[in-house]
XYZ file of N, CA and C in Angstrom:
660
model
N 28.739 12.431 -12.554
C 28.181 11.876 -11.329
C 28.852 10.546 -11.025
N 29.317 10.350 -9.802
C 29.989 9.118 -9.418
C 28.972 7.988 -9.272
N 29.341 6.800 -9.757
C 28.517 5.630 -9.538
C 28.775 5.074 -8.145
N 27.706 4.735 -7.453
C 27.835 4.078 -6.161
C 27.599 2.600 -6.398
N 28.633 1.814 -6.361
C 28.531 0.409 -6.747
C 28.203 -0.454 -5.523
N 26.979 -0.378 -5.056
C 26.529 -1.286 -4.010
C 25.084 -1.646 -4.293
N 24.504 -2.471 -3.438
C 23.176 -3.015 -3.707
C 22.090 -1.954 -3.693
N 22.393 -0.757 -3.175
C 21.388 0.296 -3.115
C 21.452 1.237 -4.317
N 22.407 0.987 -5.213
C 22.595 1.955 -6.295
C 21.392 2.033 -7.219
N 20.830 0.885 -7.585
C 19.658 0.873 -8.444
C 18.453 0.456 -7.617
N 17.560 1.379 -7.377
C 16.354 1.092 -6.614
C 15.156 1.321 -7.522
N 14.702 0.261 -8.198
C 13.626 0.404 -9.162
C 12.265 0.355 -8.487
N 11.319 0.987 -9.142
C 9.929 0.872 -8.725
C 9.463 -0.522 -9.130
N 9.128 -1.361 -8.148
C 8.788 -2.738 -8.471
C 7.292 -3.010 -8.432
N 6.543 -2.363 -7.530
C 5.110 -2.631 -7.457
C 4.359 -1.346 -7.113
N 3.346 -0.964 -7.882
C 3.026 -1.558 -9.180
C 4.016 -1.054 -10.224
N 4.254 -1.839 -11.259
C 5.281 -1.425 -12.208
C 4.763 -1.268 -13.627
N 4.016 -2.226 -14.123
C 3.722 -2.241 -15.548
C 2.233 -2.125 -15.838
N 1.932 -1.255 -16.784
C 0.595 -1.231 -17.372
C 0.583 -2.259 -18.493
N -0.342 -3.186 -18.452
C -0.394 -4.262 -19.451
C -1.424 -3.943 -20.520
N -1.017 -4.073 -21.783
C -1.898 -3.812 -22.916
C -1.946 -5.073 -23.770
N -3.115 -5.708 -23.834
C -3.288 -6.906 -24.669
C -3.613 -6.425 -26.079
N -2.603 -6.395 -26.963
C -2.796 -5.791 -28.281
C -3.462 -6.744 -29.269
N -3.400 -8.034 -29.020
C -4.247 -9.007 -29.705
C -4.332 -10.235 -28.811
N -4.995 -11.284 -29.276
C -5.247 -12.441 -28.419
C -3.975 -13.155 -27.991
N -2.852 -12.938 -28.719
C -1.613 -13.656 -28.422
C -0.437 -12.737 -28.108
N -0.637 -11.429 -28.135
C 0.482 -10.482 -28.029
C 0.211 -9.450 -26.941
N 1.263 -9.145 -26.162
C 1.113 -8.245 -25.021
C 2.232 -7.210 -24.992
N 1.872 -5.970 -24.675
C 2.839 -4.929 -24.346
C 2.675 -4.583 -22.876
N 3.803 -4.346 -22.201
C 3.784 -3.869 -20.822
C 4.619 -2.593 -20.764
N 4.137 -1.630 -19.983
C 4.690 -0.281 -20.095
C 4.821 0.345 -18.720
N 5.985 0.925 -18.445
C 6.212 1.693 -17.218
C 7.041 2.921 -17.579
N 6.497 4.136 -17.462
C 7.227 5.339 -17.890
C 8.358 5.748 -16.960
N 8.396 5.211 -15.730
C 9.423 5.643 -14.771
C 10.000 4.445 -14.022
N 10.444 3.450 -14.767
C 11.019 2.245 -14.160
C 12.285 2.568 -13.370
N 13.125 3.474 -13.887
C 14.332 3.914 -13.191
C 14.183 5.405 -12.900
N 14.535 5.832 -11.689
C 14.391 7.260 -11.398
C 15.453 8.068 -12.144
N 15.206 9.352 -12.252
C 16.000 10.194 -13.149
C 17.462 10.305 -12.719
N 17.724 10.346 -11.416
C 19.113 10.416 -10.962
C 19.882 9.171 -11.387
N 19.243 8.017 -11.248
C 19.911 6.769 -11.607
C 20.078 6.625 -13.113
N 19.103 7.120 -13.890
C 19.256 7.043 -15.346
C 20.456 7.859 -15.801
N 20.658 9.028 -15.203
C 21.808 9.854 -15.586
C 23.123 9.150 -15.262
N 23.192 8.518 -14.096
C 24.403 7.793 -13.720
C 24.651 6.612 -14.652
N 23.584 5.872 -14.954
C 23.733 4.703 -15.818
C 24.097 5.115 -17.242
N 23.499 6.196 -17.730
C 23.836 6.713 -19.057
C 25.328 7.043 -19.123
N 25.830 7.807 -18.155
C 27.250 8.185 -18.146
C 28.149 6.954 -18.052
N 27.751 6.000 -17.238
C 28.515 4.764 -17.073
C 28.642 4.015 -18.401
N 27.536 3.863 -19.117
C 27.560 3.105 -20.369
C 28.328 3.838 -21.461
N 28.192 5.143 -21.519
C 28.935 5.906 -22.525
C 30.441 5.800 -22.288
N 30.827 5.639 -21.038
C 32.244 5.507 -20.705
C 32.752 4.088 -20.940
N 31.944 3.087 -20.611
C 32.394 1.697 -20.621
C 32.346 1.043 -22.002
N 31.419 1.452 -22.850
C 31.168 0.725 -24.092
C 31.937 1.297 -25.279
N 32.322 0.409 -26.172
C 32.789 0.794 -27.504
C 31.616 0.609 -28.457
N 31.198 1.682 -29.100
C 30.056 1.596 -30.003
C 30.540 1.408 -31.434
N 29.917 0.471 -32.106
C 30.281 0.111 -33.472
C 29.257 0.690 -34.448
N 29.753 1.267 -35.538
C 28.856 1.704 -36.605
C 28.693 0.524 -37.556
N 27.741 -0.315 -37.226
C 27.604 -1.621 -37.864
C 27.263 -1.491 -39.339
N 27.912 -2.317 -40.146
C 27.674 -2.341 -41.590
C 26.967 -3.636 -41.970
N 25.944 -3.507 -42.812
C 25.238 -4.672 -43.325
C 25.165 -4.567 -44.843
N 24.757 -5.646 -45.484
C 24.561 -5.651 -46.931
C 23.072 -5.668 -47.228
N 22.621 -4.712 -48.015
C 21.213 -4.634 -48.390
C 21.115 -4.437 -49.892
N 20.368 -5.315 -50.533
C 20.223 -5.282 -51.990
C 21.591 -5.293 -52.672
N 22.512 -6.058 -52.083
C 23.833 -6.223 -52.677
C 24.807 -5.094 -52.413
N 24.397 -4.103 -51.624
C 25.266 -2.957 -51.358
C 25.527 -2.821 -49.856
N 26.769 -2.468 -49.476
C 27.065 -2.264 -48.054
C 26.485 -0.936 -47.565
N 25.827 -0.964 -46.434
C 25.308 0.262 -45.823
C 25.581 0.217 -44.318
N 25.657 1.379 -43.698
C 25.802 1.462 -42.254
C 24.428 1.671 -41.616
N 24.176 0.986 -40.523
C 22.936 1.203 -39.794
C 22.869 2.653 -39.302
N 21.680 3.261 -39.301
C 21.548 4.661 -38.865
C 21.481 4.801 -37.346
N 22.440 4.195 -36.664
C 22.594 4.244 -35.207
C 23.863 3.459 -34.892
N 24.368 3.587 -33.672
C 25.542 2.837 -33.237
C 25.111 1.722 -32.289
N 25.953 0.678 -32.180
C 25.558 -0.482 -31.386
C 26.700 -1.026 -30.531
N 26.313 -1.675 -29.441
C 27.217 -2.467 -28.623
C 26.358 -3.532 -27.947
N 26.996 -4.418 -27.134
C 26.175 -5.433 -26.466
C 26.884 -6.032 -25.264
N 26.037 -6.550 -24.343
C 26.498 -7.235 -23.136
C 26.047 -8.692 -23.170
N 26.904 -9.572 -22.650
C 26.535 -10.978 -22.464
C 27.602 -11.648 -21.623
N 27.280 -12.837 -21.128
C 28.288 -13.635 -20.444
C 29.342 -14.090 -21.443
N 30.528 -14.392 -20.936
C 31.583 -14.956 -21.775
C 31.078 -16.243 -22.431
N 31.394 -16.398 -23.722
C 31.030 -17.619 -24.428
C 29.684 -17.573 -25.116
N 28.859 -16.567 -24.810
C 27.555 -16.448 -25.472
C 27.761 -16.049 -26.929
N 27.096 -16.756 -27.837
C 27.155 -16.454 -29.263
C 25.744 -16.135 -29.742
N 25.588 -14.993 -30.403
C 24.295 -14.598 -30.961
C 24.492 -14.425 -32.460
N 24.106 -15.429 -33.233
C 24.384 -15.435 -34.665
C 23.653 -14.318 -35.403
N 22.509 -13.897 -34.857
C 21.699 -12.916 -35.569
C 22.224 -11.489 -35.460
N 23.154 -11.235 -34.547
C 23.694 -9.885 -34.412
C 24.615 -9.557 -35.581
N 24.529 -8.320 -36.065
C 25.374 -7.878 -37.171
C 26.748 -7.414 -36.691
N 26.914 -7.209 -35.399
C 28.145 -6.605 -34.897
C 29.352 -7.520 -35.053
N 30.483 -6.883 -35.290
C 31.742 -7.617 -35.394
C 32.437 -7.721 -34.038
N 32.186 -6.763 -33.161
C 32.910 -6.734 -31.896
C 32.402 -7.793 -30.922
N 33.307 -8.232 -30.056
C 32.979 -9.186 -29.012
C 32.081 -8.520 -27.973
N 31.291 -9.336 -27.282
C 30.415 -8.793 -26.246
C 31.214 -8.202 -25.098
N 30.605 -7.227 -24.419
C 31.130 -6.716 -23.165
C 30.565 -7.578 -22.038
N 31.401 -7.941 -21.095
C 30.924 -8.675 -19.925
C 30.118 -7.717 -19.045
N 29.051 -8.232 -18.459
C 28.167 -7.400 -17.638
C 28.952 -6.620 -16.582
N 28.769 -5.324 -16.542
C 29.325 -4.519 -15.455
C 28.413 -4.649 -14.231
N 28.880 -4.183 -13.092
C 28.092 -4.309 -11.866
C 26.722 -3.626 -11.973
N 26.626 -2.370 -12.455
C 25.303 -1.756 -12.602
C 24.401 -2.516 -13.570
N 24.960 -3.038 -14.659
C 24.148 -3.781 -15.617
C 23.697 -5.121 -15.047
N 24.530 -5.750 -14.241
C 24.118 -6.987 -13.578
C 22.942 -6.739 -12.650
N 22.983 -5.613 -11.916
C 21.887 -5.287 -11.004
C 20.604 -4.982 -11.767
N 20.735 -4.251 -12.861
C 19.568 -3.940 -13.682
C 18.973 -5.216 -14.261
N 19.806 -6.079 -14.799
C 19.360 -7.363 -15.356
C 18.644 -8.200 -14.298
N 19.208 -8.255 -13.093
C 18.603 -9.043 -12.020
C 17.226 -8.517 -11.633
N 17.070 -7.190 -11.592
C 15.769 -6.607 -11.255
C 14.735 -6.901 -12.335
N 15.141 -6.817 -13.593
C 14.222 -7.143 -14.683
C 13.805 -8.607 -14.630
N 14.772 -9.477 -14.399
C 14.473 -10.909 -14.345
C 13.522 -11.231 -13.197
N 13.726 -10.564 -12.069
C 12.840 -10.762 -10.919
C 11.427 -10.283 -11.227
N 11.321 -9.117 -11.833
C 10.013 -8.544 -12.115
C 9.253 -9.334 -13.168
N 9.958 -9.780 -14.208
C 9.309 -10.410 -15.356
C 9.357 -11.929 -15.306
N 10.073 -12.486 -14.338
C 10.188 -13.938 -14.180
C 10.733 -14.599 -15.448
N 11.855 -14.052 -15.927
C 12.490 -14.584 -17.135
C 13.996 -14.429 -16.987
N 14.753 -15.318 -17.612
C 16.216 -15.241 -17.593
C 16.682 -14.638 -18.912
N 17.328 -13.472 -18.856
C 17.843 -12.826 -20.058
C 19.280 -13.267 -20.313
N 19.603 -13.477 -21.598
C 20.927 -13.965 -21.984
C 21.862 -12.857 -22.447
N 21.314 -11.819 -23.063
C 22.170 -10.741 -23.552
C 21.373 -9.452 -23.659
N 22.116 -8.359 -23.830
C 21.497 -7.037 -23.957
C 22.119 -6.314 -25.142
N 21.315 -5.989 -26.130
C 21.744 -5.183 -27.269
C 21.550 -3.715 -26.908
N 22.599 -2.919 -27.103
C 22.558 -1.493 -26.769
C 22.641 -0.684 -28.056
N 21.610 0.091 -28.330
C 21.601 0.993 -29.482
C 21.816 2.423 -29.004
N 22.711 3.134 -29.669
C 22.940 4.552 -29.395
C 22.377 5.371 -30.552
N 21.304 6.111 -30.270
C 20.733 7.058 -31.227
C 21.366 8.409 -30.912
N 22.270 8.852 -31.766
C 23.073 10.032 -31.449
C 22.244 11.308 -31.384
N 21.219 11.386 -32.192
C 20.255 12.491 -32.182
C 19.050 12.026 -32.978
N 18.161 12.962 -33.317
C 16.935 12.591 -34.004
C 17.104 12.128 -35.435
N 18.310 12.236 -35.983
C 18.561 11.715 -37.326
C 18.794 10.207 -37.325
N 19.153 9.649 -36.183
C 19.297 8.197 -36.072
C 17.927 7.580 -35.831
N 17.714 6.384 -36.359
C 16.377 5.789 -36.323
C 16.479 4.289 -36.578
N 15.328 3.611 -36.496
C 15.212 2.238 -36.967
C 13.844 2.098 -37.620
N 13.818 1.560 -38.830
C 12.576 1.400 -39.574
C 11.708 0.300 -38.964
N 10.477 0.221 -39.457
C 9.576 -0.828 -38.992
C 10.186 -2.200 -39.257
N 10.172 -3.045 -38.229
C 10.760 -4.377 -38.321
C 10.195 -5.228 -37.188
N 10.406 -6.528 -37.301
C 10.190 -7.452 -36.188
C 11.518 -8.115 -35.894
N 11.750 -8.441 -34.646
C 13.020 -9.051 -34.250
C 12.938 -10.558 -34.444
N 13.489 -11.025 -35.576
C 13.380 -12.432 -35.931
C 14.039 -13.344 -34.911
N 15.123 -12.837 -34.286
C 15.863 -13.679 -33.346
C 15.197 -13.756 -31.982
N 14.210 -12.881 -31.745
C 13.596 -12.819 -30.416
C 12.761 -14.062 -30.143
N 12.808 -14.530 -28.907
C 11.977 -15.654 -28.502
C 10.622 -15.105 -28.047
N 10.348 -15.171 -26.769
C 9.029 -14.769 -26.304
C 8.964 -13.349 -25.765
N 10.121 -12.733 -25.486
C 10.066 -11.474 -24.746
C 11.290 -10.609 -25.043
N 11.060 -9.298 -25.148
C 12.120 -8.296 -25.207
C 11.750 -7.193 -24.217
N 12.685 -6.849 -23.338
C 12.486 -5.753 -22.385
C 13.385 -4.596 -22.791
N 12.793 -3.438 -23.035
C 13.505 -2.300 -23.617
C 13.475 -1.105 -22.669
N 14.666 -0.611 -22.314
C 14.803 0.533 -21.404
C 15.419 1.709 -22.148
N 14.875 2.897 -21.946
C 15.383 4.126 -22.561
C 16.161 4.943 -21.537
N 17.330 5.414 -21.961
C 18.130 6.364 -21.181
C 18.419 7.563 -22.072
N 18.170 8.770 -21.580
C 18.477 9.960 -22.363
C 17.260 10.549 -23.039
N 17.433 10.946 -24.290
C 16.405 11.692 -25.017
C 15.120 10.890 -25.189
N 14.002 11.589 -25.146
C 12.698 10.986 -25.417
C 12.540 10.750 -26.916
N 12.086 9.540 -27.278
C 11.832 9.224 -28.684
C 10.488 8.514 -28.825
N 9.874 8.702 -29.994
C 8.641 7.987 -30.311
C 8.939 6.510 -30.554
N 7.986 5.657 -30.169
C 8.067 4.224 -30.418
C 6.731 3.801 -31.005
N 6.752 3.331 -32.241
C 5.535 2.973 -32.961
C 5.416 1.460 -33.068
N 4.210 0.953 -32.866
C 3.930 -0.476 -32.980
C 2.737 -0.639 -33.913
N 2.917 -1.414 -34.985
C 1.851 -1.581 -35.976
C 1.662 -3.050 -36.328
N 0.406 -3.415 -36.485
C 0.061 -4.782 -36.867
C 0.453 -5.039 -38.318
N 0.784 -6.302 -38.626
C 1.214 -6.631 -39.989
C 0.155 -6.306 -41.035
N -1.112 -6.288 -40.642
C -2.156 -5.945 -41.618
C -1.996 -4.512 -42.136
N -1.350 -3.648 -41.364
C -1.083 -2.281 -41.826
C -0.114 -2.263 -43.000
N 0.643 -3.343 -43.172
C 1.635 -3.434 -44.247
C 1.152 -4.343 -45.376
N -0.144 -4.662 -45.378
C -0.695 -5.501 -46.431
C -0.344 -6.966 -46.301
N 0.037 -7.388 -45.094
C 0.412 -8.780 -44.877
C -0.825 -9.603 -44.519
N -0.873 -10.826 -45.026
C -1.967 -11.727 -44.716
C -1.546 -12.905 -43.857
N -0.265 -13.280 -43.945
C 0.244 -14.410 -43.185
C 1.511 -14.003 -42.454
N 1.800 -14.639 -41.346
C 3.060 -14.414 -40.661
C 4.144 -15.243 -41.319
N 5.372 -15.087 -40.843
C 6.498 -15.839 -41.407
C 6.294 -17.344 -41.272
N 5.585 -17.763 -40.235
C 5.371 -19.190 -39.999
C 4.102 -19.690 -40.678
N 3.585 -18.891 -41.585
C 2.414 -19.250 -42.385
C 1.158 -19.428 -41.533
N 1.133 -18.761 -40.408
C -0.059 -18.772 -39.579
C -0.957 -17.609 -39.981
N -2.256 -17.814 -39.858
C -3.186 -16.723 -40.125
C -2.961 -15.599 -39.121
N -3.059 -14.372 -39.587
C -2.881 -13.225 -38.705
C -4.051 -13.083 -37.743
N -3.749 -12.556 -36.587
C -4.810 -12.089 -35.717
C -5.429 -10.838 -36.350
N -6.593 -10.439 -35.871
C -7.269 -9.268 -36.444
C -7.764 -8.361 -35.317
N -6.822 -7.677 -34.637
C -7.219 -6.830 -33.506
C -7.985 -5.600 -33.973
N -8.812 -5.072 -33.073
C -9.584 -3.875 -33.406
C -8.668 -2.677 -33.606
N -7.676 -2.520 -32.720
C -6.701 -1.437 -32.846
C -5.404 -2.004 -33.398
N -4.880 -1.383 -34.451
C -3.720 -1.936 -35.145
C -2.503 -1.022 -35.105
N -2.571 0.076 -34.349
C -1.494 1.066 -34.369
C -1.366 1.684 -32.975
N -0.159 1.618 -32.403
C 0.096 2.190 -31.084
C 1.300 3.121 -31.154
N 1.276 4.170 -30.338
C 2.415 5.083 -30.240
C 2.722 5.346 -28.767
N 4.004 5.218 -28.417
C 4.467 5.492 -27.062
C 5.532 6.576 -27.114
N 5.638 7.335 -26.049
C 6.715 8.300 -25.884
C 7.693 7.702 -24.880
N 8.830 7.217 -25.402
C 9.801 6.534 -24.553
C 10.679 7.573 -23.863
N 10.351 7.845 -22.620
C 11.042 8.870 -21.845
C 12.243 8.278 -21.107
N 13.068 9.149 -20.585
C 14.247 8.752 -19.822
C 13.843 7.885 -18.626
N 14.353 6.648 -18.570
C 14.033 5.738 -17.480
C 12.835 4.850 -17.713
N 12.205 4.938 -18.889
C 11.011 4.140 -19.159
C 11.370 2.711 -19.557
N 10.399 1.828 -19.383
C 10.529 0.416 -19.754
C 9.316 0.009 -20.569
N 9.547 -0.646 -21.711
C 8.462 -1.259 -22.462
C 8.858 -2.696 -22.767
N 7.910 -3.606 -22.601
C 8.159 -5.034 -22.773
C 7.234 -5.560 -23.861
N 7.807 -6.246 -24.840
C 7.040 -6.914 -25.889
C 7.108 -8.411 -25.629
N 5.946 -9.067 -25.545
C 5.953 -10.491 -25.226
C 4.857 -11.219 -25.988
N 4.787 -12.540 -25.766
C 3.845 -13.362 -26.504
C 4.234 -13.435 -27.968
N 3.257 -13.236 -28.850
C 3.484 -13.338 -30.296
C 3.694 -11.980 -30.952
N 4.128 -10.986 -30.177
C 4.294 -9.633 -30.724
C 5.210 -9.618 -31.942
N 6.310 -10.371 -31.908
C 7.259 -10.357 -33.031
C 6.720 -11.091 -34.254
N 5.696 -11.930 -34.084
C 5.085 -12.622 -35.219
C 4.044 -11.767 -35.925
N 3.275 -10.994 -35.150
C 2.111 -10.314 -35.704
C 2.258 -8.800 -35.814
N 3.329 -8.236 -35.250
C 3.484 -6.790 -35.196
C 4.890 -6.376 -35.601
N 5.024 -5.128 -36.066
C 6.328 -4.515 -36.297
C 6.441 -3.266 -35.427
N 7.680 -2.840 -35.171
C 7.892 -1.648 -34.350
C 9.016 -0.809 -34.940
N 9.036 0.474 -34.602
C 10.058 1.375 -35.142
C 10.308 2.539 -34.192
N 11.480 3.155 -34.369
C 11.814 4.447 -33.754
C 12.084 5.388 -34.921
N 11.129 6.256 -35.282
C 11.287 7.090 -36.477
C 12.235 8.264 -36.254
N 12.658 8.877 -37.351
C 13.447 10.106 -37.269
C 12.631 11.210 -36.598
N 13.303 12.044 -35.814
C 12.696 13.238 -35.223
C 13.750 14.335 -35.253
N 13.711 15.149 -36.278
C 14.785 16.120 -36.530
C 14.979 17.115 -35.394
N 13.934 17.349 -34.611
C 14.046 18.330 -33.527
C 14.819 17.787 -32.326
N 15.044 16.479 -32.260
C 15.769 15.884 -31.128
C 17.266 16.081 -31.342
N 17.917 16.771 -30.437
C 19.338 17.125 -30.603
C 20.265 16.371 -29.649
N 19.712 15.574 -28.751
C 20.531 14.892 -27.745
C 20.432 13.378 -27.914
N 21.392 12.627 -27.363
C 21.444 11.184 -27.597
C 20.480 10.384 -26.720
N 20.190 9.196 -27.194
C 19.376 8.223 -26.457
C 20.063 6.868 -26.507
N 20.144 6.211 -25.364
C 20.569 4.816 -25.297
C 19.342 3.938 -25.119
N 19.277 2.869 -25.891
C 18.195 1.898 -25.782
C 18.801 0.546 -25.408
N 18.424 0.035 -24.248
C 18.913 -1.254 -23.764
C 17.824 -2.293 -23.988
N 18.068 -3.278 -24.846
C 17.070 -4.308 -25.107
C 17.584 -5.645 -24.592
N 16.945 -6.123 -23.543
C 17.309 -7.397 -22.917
C 16.558 -8.520 -23.622
N 17.314 -9.577 -23.998
C 16.767 -10.622 -24.859
C 17.175 -12.010 -24.372
N 16.449 -13.014 -24.884
C 16.744 -14.409 -24.564
C 17.184 -15.146 -25.821
N 17.871 -16.250 -25.624
C 18.292 -17.104 -26.737
C 17.353 -18.296 -26.867
C-alpha cells in the first residue's frame, strides 16, 4: 500500500479517545482500542518494516551474554542520547508519518516526547518478561501495529515487594492485576507512578504466527 505523505494521511480518533483507569492513588492507565484506523495501521506497519533496521540486541545477565527475545530499533532527533537503551545502533531520524503520529500523541496527551523505542515481536515466541521501565519519567504511550498480543499489568505486591526502588511505601490497590488485548491500532498509556508501583509484560503466545510492532513514545 502506498503511503500518502500529507497532513491527511494520519487521521486519528481524537475525541473521545481514552478510557481512563485509576489503578491506584498515584498511577493511571489510559486505553483506546482503535486509536489508528486499520487502513492506516497497515500502511504504517509496512512503512516501518521498510525504513527501520532492527537490531537483535545483546545484554549481559548473570555474567552471560544473551539476546533479547525480540528485535529493536528507535527514533529520535539528531543528538538525542538515551543511556538506558541497550541498542548499539544510532537512532533513526523521525520520518514524516512518525512525526505526524508523534504530534497527534503530544496534542492529545499534552506532553513532549523525546524518542520512540520500537520493538518487533516476530511471532508469539517473542516476548518481554514482567518489568518496570526504570528510565521512564512520568508517561509512556504505547501503540500496537500488527498481531494482537496480551499485555499484563501487575502491582509489585504480586511479586512479594514491600517497598519501591525509592524506598517509598507501596500503594495497596484493591485490584492488583490487569490484562489488556492490544489489538492492531490500539493505544495504551502508562502515567503517574505506574513505573514505581507496577510491572508489565507481553507474555509468549505460541498460537500467534504473525509479527507485531510496538511503538513506545517516551520522555527524557
